[in-house]
mmCIF file of C-alpha atoms and ligand atoms in Angstrom:
data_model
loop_
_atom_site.group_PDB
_atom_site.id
_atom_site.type_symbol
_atom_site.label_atom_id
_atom_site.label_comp_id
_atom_site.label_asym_id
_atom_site.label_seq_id
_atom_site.Cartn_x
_atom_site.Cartn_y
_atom_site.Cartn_z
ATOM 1 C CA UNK A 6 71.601 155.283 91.561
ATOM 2 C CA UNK A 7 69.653 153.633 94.128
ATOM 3 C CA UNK A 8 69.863 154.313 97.319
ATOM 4 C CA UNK A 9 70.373 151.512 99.956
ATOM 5 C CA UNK A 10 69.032 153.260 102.554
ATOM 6 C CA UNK A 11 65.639 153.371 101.149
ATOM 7 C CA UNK A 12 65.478 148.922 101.256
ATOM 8 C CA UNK A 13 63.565 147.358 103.987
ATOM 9 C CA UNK A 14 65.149 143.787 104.775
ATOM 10 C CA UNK A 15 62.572 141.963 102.746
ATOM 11 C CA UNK A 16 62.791 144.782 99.817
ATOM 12 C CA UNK A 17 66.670 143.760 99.380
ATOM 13 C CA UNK A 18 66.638 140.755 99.555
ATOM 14 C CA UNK A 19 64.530 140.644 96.338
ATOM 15 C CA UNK A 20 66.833 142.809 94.317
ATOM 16 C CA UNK A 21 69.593 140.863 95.599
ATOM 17 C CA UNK A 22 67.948 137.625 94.120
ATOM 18 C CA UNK A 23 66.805 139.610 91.063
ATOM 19 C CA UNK A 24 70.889 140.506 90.646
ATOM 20 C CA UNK A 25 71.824 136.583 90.829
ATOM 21 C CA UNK A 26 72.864 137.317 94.918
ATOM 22 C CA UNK A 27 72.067 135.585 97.458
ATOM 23 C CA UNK A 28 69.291 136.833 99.679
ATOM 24 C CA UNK A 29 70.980 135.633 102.842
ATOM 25 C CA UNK A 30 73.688 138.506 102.027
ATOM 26 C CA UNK A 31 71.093 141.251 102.774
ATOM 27 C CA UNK A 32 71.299 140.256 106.464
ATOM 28 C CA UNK A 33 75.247 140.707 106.383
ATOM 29 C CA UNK A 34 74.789 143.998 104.148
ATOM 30 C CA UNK A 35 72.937 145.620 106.671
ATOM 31 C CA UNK A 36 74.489 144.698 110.187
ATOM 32 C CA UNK A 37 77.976 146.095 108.130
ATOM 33 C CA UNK A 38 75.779 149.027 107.794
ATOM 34 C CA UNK A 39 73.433 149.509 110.772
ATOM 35 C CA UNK A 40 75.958 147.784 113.573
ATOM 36 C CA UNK A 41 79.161 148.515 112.607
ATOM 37 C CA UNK A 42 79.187 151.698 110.739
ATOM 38 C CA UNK A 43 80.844 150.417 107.745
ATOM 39 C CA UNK A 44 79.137 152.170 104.767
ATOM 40 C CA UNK A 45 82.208 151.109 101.894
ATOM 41 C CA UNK A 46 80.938 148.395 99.851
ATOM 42 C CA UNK A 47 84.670 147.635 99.102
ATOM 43 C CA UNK A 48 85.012 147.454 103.186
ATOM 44 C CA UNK A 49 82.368 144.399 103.549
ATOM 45 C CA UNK A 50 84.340 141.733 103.549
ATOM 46 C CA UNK A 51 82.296 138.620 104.023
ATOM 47 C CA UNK A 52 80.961 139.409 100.623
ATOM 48 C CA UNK A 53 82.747 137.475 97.764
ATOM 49 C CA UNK A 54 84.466 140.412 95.931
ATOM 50 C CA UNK A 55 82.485 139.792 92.636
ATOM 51 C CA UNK A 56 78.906 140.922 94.527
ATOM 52 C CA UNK A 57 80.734 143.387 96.365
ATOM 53 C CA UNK A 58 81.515 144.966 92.962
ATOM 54 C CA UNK A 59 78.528 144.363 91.199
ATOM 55 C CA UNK A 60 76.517 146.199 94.085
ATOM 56 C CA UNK A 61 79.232 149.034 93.997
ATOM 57 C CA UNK A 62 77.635 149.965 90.626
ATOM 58 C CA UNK A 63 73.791 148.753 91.591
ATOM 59 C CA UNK A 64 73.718 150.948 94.505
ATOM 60 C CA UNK A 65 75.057 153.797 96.957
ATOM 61 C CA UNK A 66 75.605 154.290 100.638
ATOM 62 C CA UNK A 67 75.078 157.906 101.188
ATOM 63 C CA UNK A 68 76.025 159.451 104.477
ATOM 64 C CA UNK A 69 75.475 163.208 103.882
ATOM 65 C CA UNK A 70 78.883 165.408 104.951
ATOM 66 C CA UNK A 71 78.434 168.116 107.543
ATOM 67 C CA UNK A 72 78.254 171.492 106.332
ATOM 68 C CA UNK A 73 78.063 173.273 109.655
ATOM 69 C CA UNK A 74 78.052 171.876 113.040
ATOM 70 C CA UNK A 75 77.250 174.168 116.585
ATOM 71 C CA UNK A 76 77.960 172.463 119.586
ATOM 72 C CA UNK A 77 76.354 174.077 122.351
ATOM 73 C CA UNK A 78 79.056 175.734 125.427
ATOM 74 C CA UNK A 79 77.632 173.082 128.082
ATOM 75 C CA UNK A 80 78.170 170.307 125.666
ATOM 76 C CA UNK A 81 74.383 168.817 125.762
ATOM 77 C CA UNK A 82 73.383 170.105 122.245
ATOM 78 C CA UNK A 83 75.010 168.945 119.023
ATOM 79 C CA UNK A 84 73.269 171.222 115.791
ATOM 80 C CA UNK A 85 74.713 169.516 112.387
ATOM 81 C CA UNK A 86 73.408 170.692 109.099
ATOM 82 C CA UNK A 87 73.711 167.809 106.326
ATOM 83 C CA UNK A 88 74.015 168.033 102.712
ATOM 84 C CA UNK A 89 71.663 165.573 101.027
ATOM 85 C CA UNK A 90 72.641 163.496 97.706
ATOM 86 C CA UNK A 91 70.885 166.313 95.551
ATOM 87 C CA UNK A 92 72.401 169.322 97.013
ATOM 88 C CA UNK A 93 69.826 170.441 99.662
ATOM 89 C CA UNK A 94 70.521 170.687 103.534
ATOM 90 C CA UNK A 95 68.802 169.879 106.518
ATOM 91 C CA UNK A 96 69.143 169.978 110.175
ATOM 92 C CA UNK A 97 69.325 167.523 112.879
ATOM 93 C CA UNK A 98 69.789 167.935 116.198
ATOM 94 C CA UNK A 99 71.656 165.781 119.240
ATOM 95 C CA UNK A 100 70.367 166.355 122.714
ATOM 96 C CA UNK A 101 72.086 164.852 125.871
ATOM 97 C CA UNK A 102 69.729 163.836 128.380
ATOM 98 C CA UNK A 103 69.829 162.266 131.844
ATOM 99 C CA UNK A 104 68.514 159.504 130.359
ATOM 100 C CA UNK A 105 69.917 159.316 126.954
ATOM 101 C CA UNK A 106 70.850 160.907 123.618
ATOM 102 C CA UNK A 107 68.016 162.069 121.821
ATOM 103 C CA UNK A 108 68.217 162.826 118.004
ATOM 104 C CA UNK A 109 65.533 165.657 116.295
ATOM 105 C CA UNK A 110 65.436 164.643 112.636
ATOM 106 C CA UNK A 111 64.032 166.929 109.615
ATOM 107 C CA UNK A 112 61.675 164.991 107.665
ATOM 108 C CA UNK A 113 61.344 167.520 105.244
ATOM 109 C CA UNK A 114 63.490 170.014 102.917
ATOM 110 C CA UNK A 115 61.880 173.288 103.897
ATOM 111 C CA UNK A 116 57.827 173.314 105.241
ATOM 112 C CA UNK A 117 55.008 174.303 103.620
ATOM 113 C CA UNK A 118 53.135 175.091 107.175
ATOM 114 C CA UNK A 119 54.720 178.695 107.606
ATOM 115 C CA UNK A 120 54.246 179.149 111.113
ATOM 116 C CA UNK A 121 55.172 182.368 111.696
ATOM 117 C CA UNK A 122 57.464 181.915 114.409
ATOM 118 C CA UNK A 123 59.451 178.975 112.274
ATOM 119 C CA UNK A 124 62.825 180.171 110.280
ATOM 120 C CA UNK A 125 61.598 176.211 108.473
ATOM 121 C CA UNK A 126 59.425 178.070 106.275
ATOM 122 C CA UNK A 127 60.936 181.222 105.364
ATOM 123 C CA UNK A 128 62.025 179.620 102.294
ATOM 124 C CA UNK A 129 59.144 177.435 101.371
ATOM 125 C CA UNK A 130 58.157 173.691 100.900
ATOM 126 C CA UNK A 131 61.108 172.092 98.701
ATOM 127 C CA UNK A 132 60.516 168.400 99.049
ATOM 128 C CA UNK A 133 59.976 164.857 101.228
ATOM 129 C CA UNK A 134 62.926 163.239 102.394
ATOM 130 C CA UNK A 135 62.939 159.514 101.899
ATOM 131 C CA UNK A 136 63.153 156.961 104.744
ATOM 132 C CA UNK A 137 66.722 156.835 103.560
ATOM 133 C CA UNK A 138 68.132 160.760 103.889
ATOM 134 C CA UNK A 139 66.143 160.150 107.659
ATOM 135 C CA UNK A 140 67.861 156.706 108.120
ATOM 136 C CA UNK A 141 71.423 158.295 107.243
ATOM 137 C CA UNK A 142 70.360 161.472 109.552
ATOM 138 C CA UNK A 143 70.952 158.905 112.206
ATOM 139 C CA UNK A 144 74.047 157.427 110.822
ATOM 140 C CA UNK A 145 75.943 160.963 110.288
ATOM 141 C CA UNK A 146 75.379 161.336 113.881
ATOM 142 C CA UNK A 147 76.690 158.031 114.312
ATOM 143 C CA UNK A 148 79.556 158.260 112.125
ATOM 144 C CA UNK A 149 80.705 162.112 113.687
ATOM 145 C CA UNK A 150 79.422 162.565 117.147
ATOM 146 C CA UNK A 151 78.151 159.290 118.908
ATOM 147 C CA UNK A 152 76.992 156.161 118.595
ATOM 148 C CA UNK A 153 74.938 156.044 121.486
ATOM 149 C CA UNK A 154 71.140 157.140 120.832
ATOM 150 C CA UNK A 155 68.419 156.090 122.810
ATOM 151 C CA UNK A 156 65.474 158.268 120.999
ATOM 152 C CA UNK A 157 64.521 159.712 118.006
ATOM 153 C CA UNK A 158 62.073 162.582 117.658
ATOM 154 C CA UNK A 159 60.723 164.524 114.731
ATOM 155 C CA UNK A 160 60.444 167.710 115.499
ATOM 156 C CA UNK A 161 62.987 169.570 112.783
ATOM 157 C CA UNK A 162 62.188 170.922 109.736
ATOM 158 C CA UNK A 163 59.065 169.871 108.099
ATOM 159 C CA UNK A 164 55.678 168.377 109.257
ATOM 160 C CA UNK A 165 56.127 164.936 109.751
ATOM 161 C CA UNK A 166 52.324 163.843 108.852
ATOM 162 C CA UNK A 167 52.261 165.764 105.166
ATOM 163 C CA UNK A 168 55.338 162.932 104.521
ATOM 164 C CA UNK A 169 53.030 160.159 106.211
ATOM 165 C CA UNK A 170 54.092 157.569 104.184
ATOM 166 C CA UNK A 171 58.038 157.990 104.294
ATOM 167 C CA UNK A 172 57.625 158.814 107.698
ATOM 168 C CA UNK A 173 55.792 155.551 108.687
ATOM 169 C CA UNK A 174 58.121 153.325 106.308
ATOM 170 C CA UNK A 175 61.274 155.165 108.470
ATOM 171 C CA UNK A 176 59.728 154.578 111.607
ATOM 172 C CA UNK A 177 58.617 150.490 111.044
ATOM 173 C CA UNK A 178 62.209 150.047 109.610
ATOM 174 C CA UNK A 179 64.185 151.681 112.676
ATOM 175 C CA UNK A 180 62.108 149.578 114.923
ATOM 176 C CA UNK A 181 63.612 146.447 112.992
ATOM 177 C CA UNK A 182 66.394 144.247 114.858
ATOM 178 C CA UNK A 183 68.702 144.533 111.681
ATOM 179 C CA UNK A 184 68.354 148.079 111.581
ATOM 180 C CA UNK A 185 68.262 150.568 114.772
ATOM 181 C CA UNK A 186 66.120 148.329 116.938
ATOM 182 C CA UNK A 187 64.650 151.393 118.796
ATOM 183 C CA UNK A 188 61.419 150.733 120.651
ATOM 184 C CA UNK A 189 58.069 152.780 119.339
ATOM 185 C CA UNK A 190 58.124 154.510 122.980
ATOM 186 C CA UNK A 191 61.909 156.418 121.840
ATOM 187 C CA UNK A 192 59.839 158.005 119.207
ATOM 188 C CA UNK A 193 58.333 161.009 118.890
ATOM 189 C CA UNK A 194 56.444 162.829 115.924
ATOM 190 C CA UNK A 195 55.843 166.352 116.392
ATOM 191 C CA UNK A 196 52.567 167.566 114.057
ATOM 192 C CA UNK A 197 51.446 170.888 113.686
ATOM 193 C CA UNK A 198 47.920 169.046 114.109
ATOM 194 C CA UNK A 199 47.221 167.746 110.903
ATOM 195 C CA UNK A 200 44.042 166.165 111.913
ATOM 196 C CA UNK A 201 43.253 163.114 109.482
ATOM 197 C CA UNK A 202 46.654 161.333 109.707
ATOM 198 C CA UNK A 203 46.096 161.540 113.401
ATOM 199 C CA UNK A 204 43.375 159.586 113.043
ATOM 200 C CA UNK A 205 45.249 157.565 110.227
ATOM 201 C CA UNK A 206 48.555 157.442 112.937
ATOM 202 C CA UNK A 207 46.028 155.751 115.689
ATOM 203 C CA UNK A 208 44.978 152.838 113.541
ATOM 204 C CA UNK A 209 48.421 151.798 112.794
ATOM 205 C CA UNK A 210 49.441 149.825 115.319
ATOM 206 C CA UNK A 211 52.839 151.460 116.544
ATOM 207 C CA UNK A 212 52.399 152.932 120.090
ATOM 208 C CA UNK A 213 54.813 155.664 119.227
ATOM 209 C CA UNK A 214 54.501 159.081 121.035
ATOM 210 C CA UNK A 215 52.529 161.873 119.573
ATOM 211 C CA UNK A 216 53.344 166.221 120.426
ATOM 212 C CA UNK A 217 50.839 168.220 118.865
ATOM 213 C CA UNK A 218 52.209 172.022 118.563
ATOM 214 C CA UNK A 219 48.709 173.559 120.078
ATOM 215 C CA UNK A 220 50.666 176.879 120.855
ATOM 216 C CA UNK A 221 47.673 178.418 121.668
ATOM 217 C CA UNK A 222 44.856 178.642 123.648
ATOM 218 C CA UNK A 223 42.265 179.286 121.431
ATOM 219 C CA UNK A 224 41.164 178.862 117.790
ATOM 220 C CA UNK A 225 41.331 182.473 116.912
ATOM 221 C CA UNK A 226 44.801 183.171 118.611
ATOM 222 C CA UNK A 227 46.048 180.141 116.890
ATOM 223 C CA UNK A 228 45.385 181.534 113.485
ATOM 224 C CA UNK A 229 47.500 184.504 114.347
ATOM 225 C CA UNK A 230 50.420 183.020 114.519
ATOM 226 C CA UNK A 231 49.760 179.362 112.516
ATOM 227 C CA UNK A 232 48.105 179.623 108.735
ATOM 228 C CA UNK A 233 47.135 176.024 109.146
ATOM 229 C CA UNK A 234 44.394 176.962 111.924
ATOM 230 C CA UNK A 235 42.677 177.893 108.855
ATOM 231 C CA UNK A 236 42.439 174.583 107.727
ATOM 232 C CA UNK A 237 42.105 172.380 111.113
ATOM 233 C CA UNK A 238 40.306 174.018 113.946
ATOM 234 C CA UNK A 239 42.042 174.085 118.002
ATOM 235 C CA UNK A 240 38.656 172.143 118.884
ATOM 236 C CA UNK A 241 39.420 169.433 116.308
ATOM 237 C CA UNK A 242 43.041 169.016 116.604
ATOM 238 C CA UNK A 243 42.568 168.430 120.621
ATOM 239 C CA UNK A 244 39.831 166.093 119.987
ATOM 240 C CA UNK A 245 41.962 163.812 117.323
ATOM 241 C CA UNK A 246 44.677 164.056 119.913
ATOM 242 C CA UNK A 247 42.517 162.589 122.686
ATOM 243 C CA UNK A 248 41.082 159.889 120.173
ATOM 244 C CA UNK A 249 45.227 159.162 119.289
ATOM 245 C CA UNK A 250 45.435 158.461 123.520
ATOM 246 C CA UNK A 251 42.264 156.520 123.823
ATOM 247 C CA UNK A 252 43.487 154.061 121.043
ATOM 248 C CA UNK A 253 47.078 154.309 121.932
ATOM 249 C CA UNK A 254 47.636 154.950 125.339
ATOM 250 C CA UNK A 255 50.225 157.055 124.540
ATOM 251 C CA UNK A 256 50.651 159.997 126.694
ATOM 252 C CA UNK A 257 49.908 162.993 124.332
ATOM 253 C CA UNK A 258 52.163 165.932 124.737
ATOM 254 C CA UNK A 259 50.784 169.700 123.379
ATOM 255 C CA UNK A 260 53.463 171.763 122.817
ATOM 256 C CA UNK A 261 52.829 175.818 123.689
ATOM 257 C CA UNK A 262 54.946 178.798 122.785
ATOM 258 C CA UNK A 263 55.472 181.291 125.018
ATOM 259 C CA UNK A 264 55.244 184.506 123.567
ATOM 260 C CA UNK A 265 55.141 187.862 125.299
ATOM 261 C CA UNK A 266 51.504 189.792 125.216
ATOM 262 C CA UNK A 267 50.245 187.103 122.897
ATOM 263 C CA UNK A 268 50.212 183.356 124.056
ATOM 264 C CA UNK A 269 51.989 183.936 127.493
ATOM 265 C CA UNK A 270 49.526 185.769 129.550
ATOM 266 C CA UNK A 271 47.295 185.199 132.474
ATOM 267 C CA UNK A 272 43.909 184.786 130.860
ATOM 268 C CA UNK A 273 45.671 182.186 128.270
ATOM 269 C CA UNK A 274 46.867 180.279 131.026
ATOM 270 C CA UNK A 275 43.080 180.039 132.215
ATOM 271 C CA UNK A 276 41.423 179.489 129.624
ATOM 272 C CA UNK A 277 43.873 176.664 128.613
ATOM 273 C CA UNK A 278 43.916 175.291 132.131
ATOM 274 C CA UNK A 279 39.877 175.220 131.948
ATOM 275 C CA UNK A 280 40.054 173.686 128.239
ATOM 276 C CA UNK A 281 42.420 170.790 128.930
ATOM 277 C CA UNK A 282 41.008 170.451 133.170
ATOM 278 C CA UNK A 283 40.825 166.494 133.714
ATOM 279 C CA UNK A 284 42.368 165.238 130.982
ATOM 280 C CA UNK A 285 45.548 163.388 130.977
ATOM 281 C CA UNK A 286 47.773 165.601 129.200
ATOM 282 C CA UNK A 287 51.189 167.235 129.468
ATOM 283 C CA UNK A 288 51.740 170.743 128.346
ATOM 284 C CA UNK A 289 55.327 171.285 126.918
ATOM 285 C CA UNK A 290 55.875 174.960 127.345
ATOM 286 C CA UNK A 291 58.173 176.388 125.279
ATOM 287 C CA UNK A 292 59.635 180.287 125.256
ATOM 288 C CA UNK A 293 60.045 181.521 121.485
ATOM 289 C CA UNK A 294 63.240 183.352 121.066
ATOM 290 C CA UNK A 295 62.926 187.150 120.155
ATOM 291 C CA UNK A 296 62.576 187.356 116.596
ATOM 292 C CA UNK A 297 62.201 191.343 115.643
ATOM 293 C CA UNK A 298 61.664 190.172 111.869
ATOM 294 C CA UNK A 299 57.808 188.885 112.590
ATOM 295 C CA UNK A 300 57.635 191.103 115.243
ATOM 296 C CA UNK A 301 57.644 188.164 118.323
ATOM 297 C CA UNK A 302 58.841 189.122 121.625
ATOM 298 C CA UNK A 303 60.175 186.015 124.268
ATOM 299 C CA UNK A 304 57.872 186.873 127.920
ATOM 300 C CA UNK A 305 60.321 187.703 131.063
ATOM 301 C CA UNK A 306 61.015 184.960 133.356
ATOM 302 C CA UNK A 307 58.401 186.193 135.758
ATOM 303 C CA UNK A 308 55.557 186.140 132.808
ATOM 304 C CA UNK A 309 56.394 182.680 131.827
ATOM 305 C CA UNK A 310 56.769 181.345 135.581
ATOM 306 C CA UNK A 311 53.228 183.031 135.870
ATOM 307 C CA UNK A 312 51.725 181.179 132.919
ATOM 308 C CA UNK A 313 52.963 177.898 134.616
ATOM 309 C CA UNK A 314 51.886 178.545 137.647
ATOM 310 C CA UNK A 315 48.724 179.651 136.716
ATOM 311 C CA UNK A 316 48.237 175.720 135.124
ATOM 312 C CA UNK A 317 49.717 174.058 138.272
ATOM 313 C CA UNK A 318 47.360 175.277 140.159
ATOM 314 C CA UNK A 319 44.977 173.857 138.320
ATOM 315 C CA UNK A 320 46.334 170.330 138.523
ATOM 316 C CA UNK A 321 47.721 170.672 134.638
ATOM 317 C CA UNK A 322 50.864 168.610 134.081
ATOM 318 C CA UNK A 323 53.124 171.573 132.761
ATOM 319 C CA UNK A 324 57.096 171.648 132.183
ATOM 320 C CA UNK A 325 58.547 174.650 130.799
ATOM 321 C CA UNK A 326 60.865 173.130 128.252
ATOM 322 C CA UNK A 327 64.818 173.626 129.216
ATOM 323 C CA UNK A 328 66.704 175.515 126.372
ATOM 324 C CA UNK A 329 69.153 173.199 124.834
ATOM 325 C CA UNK A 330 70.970 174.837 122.560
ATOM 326 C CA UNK A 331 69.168 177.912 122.182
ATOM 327 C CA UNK A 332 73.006 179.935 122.139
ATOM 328 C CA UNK A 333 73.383 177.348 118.910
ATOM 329 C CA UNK A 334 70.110 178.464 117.115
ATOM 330 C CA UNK A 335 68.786 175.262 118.176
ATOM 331 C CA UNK A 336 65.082 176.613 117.193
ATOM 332 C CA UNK A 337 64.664 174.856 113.486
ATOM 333 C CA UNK A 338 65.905 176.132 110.414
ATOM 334 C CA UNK A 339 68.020 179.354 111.498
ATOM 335 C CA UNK A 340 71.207 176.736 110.242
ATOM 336 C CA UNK A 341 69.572 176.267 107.099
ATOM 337 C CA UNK A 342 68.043 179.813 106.242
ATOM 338 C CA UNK A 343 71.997 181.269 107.359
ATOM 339 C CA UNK A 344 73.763 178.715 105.341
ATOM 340 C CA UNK A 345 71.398 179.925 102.170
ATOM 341 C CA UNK A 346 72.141 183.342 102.441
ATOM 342 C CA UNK A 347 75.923 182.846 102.706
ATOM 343 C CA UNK A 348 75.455 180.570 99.701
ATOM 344 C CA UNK A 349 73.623 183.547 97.688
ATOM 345 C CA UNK A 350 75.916 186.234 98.225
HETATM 346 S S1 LIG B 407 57.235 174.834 113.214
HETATM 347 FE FE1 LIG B 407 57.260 172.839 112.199
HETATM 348 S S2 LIG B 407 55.279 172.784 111.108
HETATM 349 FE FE2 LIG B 407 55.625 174.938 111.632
HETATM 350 S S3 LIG B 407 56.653 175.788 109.812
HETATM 351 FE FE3 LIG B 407 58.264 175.108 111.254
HETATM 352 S S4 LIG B 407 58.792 173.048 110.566
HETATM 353 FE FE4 LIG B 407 56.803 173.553 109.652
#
């Protein structure tokens, strides 16, 4: 069955009319939906009962049910994994900030990037989501931990730009009044630096925010711990990021991983600080966990205060990301991958 989910405003109300419905009720439909969290078709009541049965059979409302949740001790991290329609899971994250609740949606099942440090792509590439399963992301957390949101980010499982189109049909829609009415500066898409859709991304008109996941200084350390290096050199990537800010002016964030005797040391924090000197960006340091499996060791305090310091000095706009949820697995996938093996034993 179709999905509802998946309709734009303008997409529904053509089925509607092709159904003998009135357009006009795609308007009600989705404030039931979007505004007041009611996702029963039986439940819409302004509908004459005769459409509200003939749509119970033309289409579905999905919400995917929480298999596992993790709230974090302090209360500022909320880890749910979802099953979708089909059977598969993903992650999504809630973050409490100062200045509002911030949702990190998957946008894929599984990744076919394979960073090395990423429990994402243990398992492999399974498939896109739809604008839909990322639309009803939002509404599970709406429907079981908050209704409050104020951005949404993607930055769990998957690479956003290899799902450009989905991605860019979720993005226009939750900007819509009808349906989440979220400006394009509360979003974020997180790229592993896949450098023709960030050219693509520039000419599109919607100012949202772009993180590129650098996590290195250097082409040659990048391909260490990143396969796709192999495919998009550091020099490029940082160039179609500067071209995304020149068009944009959007702020570009590079994300960088901390990790002990490989990307965390002095001379990386030099030669980044001399790669990115005068240019308006913001590095997003970010301390890997330990993860013995692929051998990756999270730097001492002192290391990774060195590493910032070492960029402050040389007028670099640095933060060294604050670990929500790391007690919670927060980093993405470890939900997913655990959740597999308990389901193969
Ligand atoms: S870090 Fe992101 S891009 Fe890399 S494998 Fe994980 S999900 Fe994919």
């Amino acid at each position: 069955m179709l999905s509802l989910l998946d309709f734009t405003l303008p997409e529904l109300q053509q089925f509607l009319e092709a159904h003998s419905i009135k357009k006009f009720r795609a308007k009600q439909i989705f404030h039931y939906v979007y505004k007041q969290n009611i996702t029963v078709w039986e439940d819409m009541v302004q509908l004459p009962k005769q459409d509200r049965q003939k749509l119970q059979n033309l289409l579905e409302i999905y919400i995917p049910p929480i298999v596992s949740r993790l709230d974090s001790a302090n209360g500022e991290t909320v880890k749910l994994l979802v099953q979708l329609a089909d059977g598969q899971t993903v992650e999504t994250v809630l973050m409490r900030h100062n200045y509002g609740n911030s949702i990190c949606l998957s946008s894929q099942v599984g990744c076919a990037v394979n960073c090395l440090f990423c429990a994402s792509a243990k398992n492999g590439f399974v498939r896109n989501l739809t604008m839909g399963e990322m639309q009803a992301q939002l509404l599970a957390f709406r429907r079981y931990v908050t209704t409050d949101l104020h951005s949404v980010v993607l930055m769990g499982t998957g690479e956003p730009l290899l799902n450009y189109d989905n991605v860019l049909r979720f993005l226009r829609t939750i900007h819509e009044a009808y349906s989440f009415y979220l400006g394009y500066r509360n979003m974020t898409i997180s790229t592993a630096g896949i450098v023709p859709q960030i050219y693509k991304l520039a000419q599109e008109g919607i100012p949202v925010n772009l993180a590129v996941s650098l996590h290195a200084s250097n082409h040659e350390l990048r391909r260490k711990i990143m396969p796709i290096a192999d495919t998009y050199a550091w020099e490029d990537i940082v160039r179609a990021a500067f071209h995304y800010f020149a068009v944009t002016g959007r702020k570009v964030t590079f994300e960088y991983i901390l990790i002990r005797d490989l990307t965390c040391t002095p001379a990386c924090a030099e030669e980044l600080a001399a790669r990115m000197a005068h240019k308006n960006v913001l590095i997003n340091a970010i301390p890997i966990n330990d993860n013995y499996d692929v051998g990756l060791r999270r730097p001492t305090l002192r290391e990774m205060q060195a590493f910032v310091k070492i960029l402050k000095k040389h007028h670099i706009s640095v933060t060294l990301r604050r670990e929500m949820g790391s007690e919670i697995q927060a980093a993405c996938g470890q939900l997913r991958i655990q959740r597999e093996a308990v389901d193969r034993k």
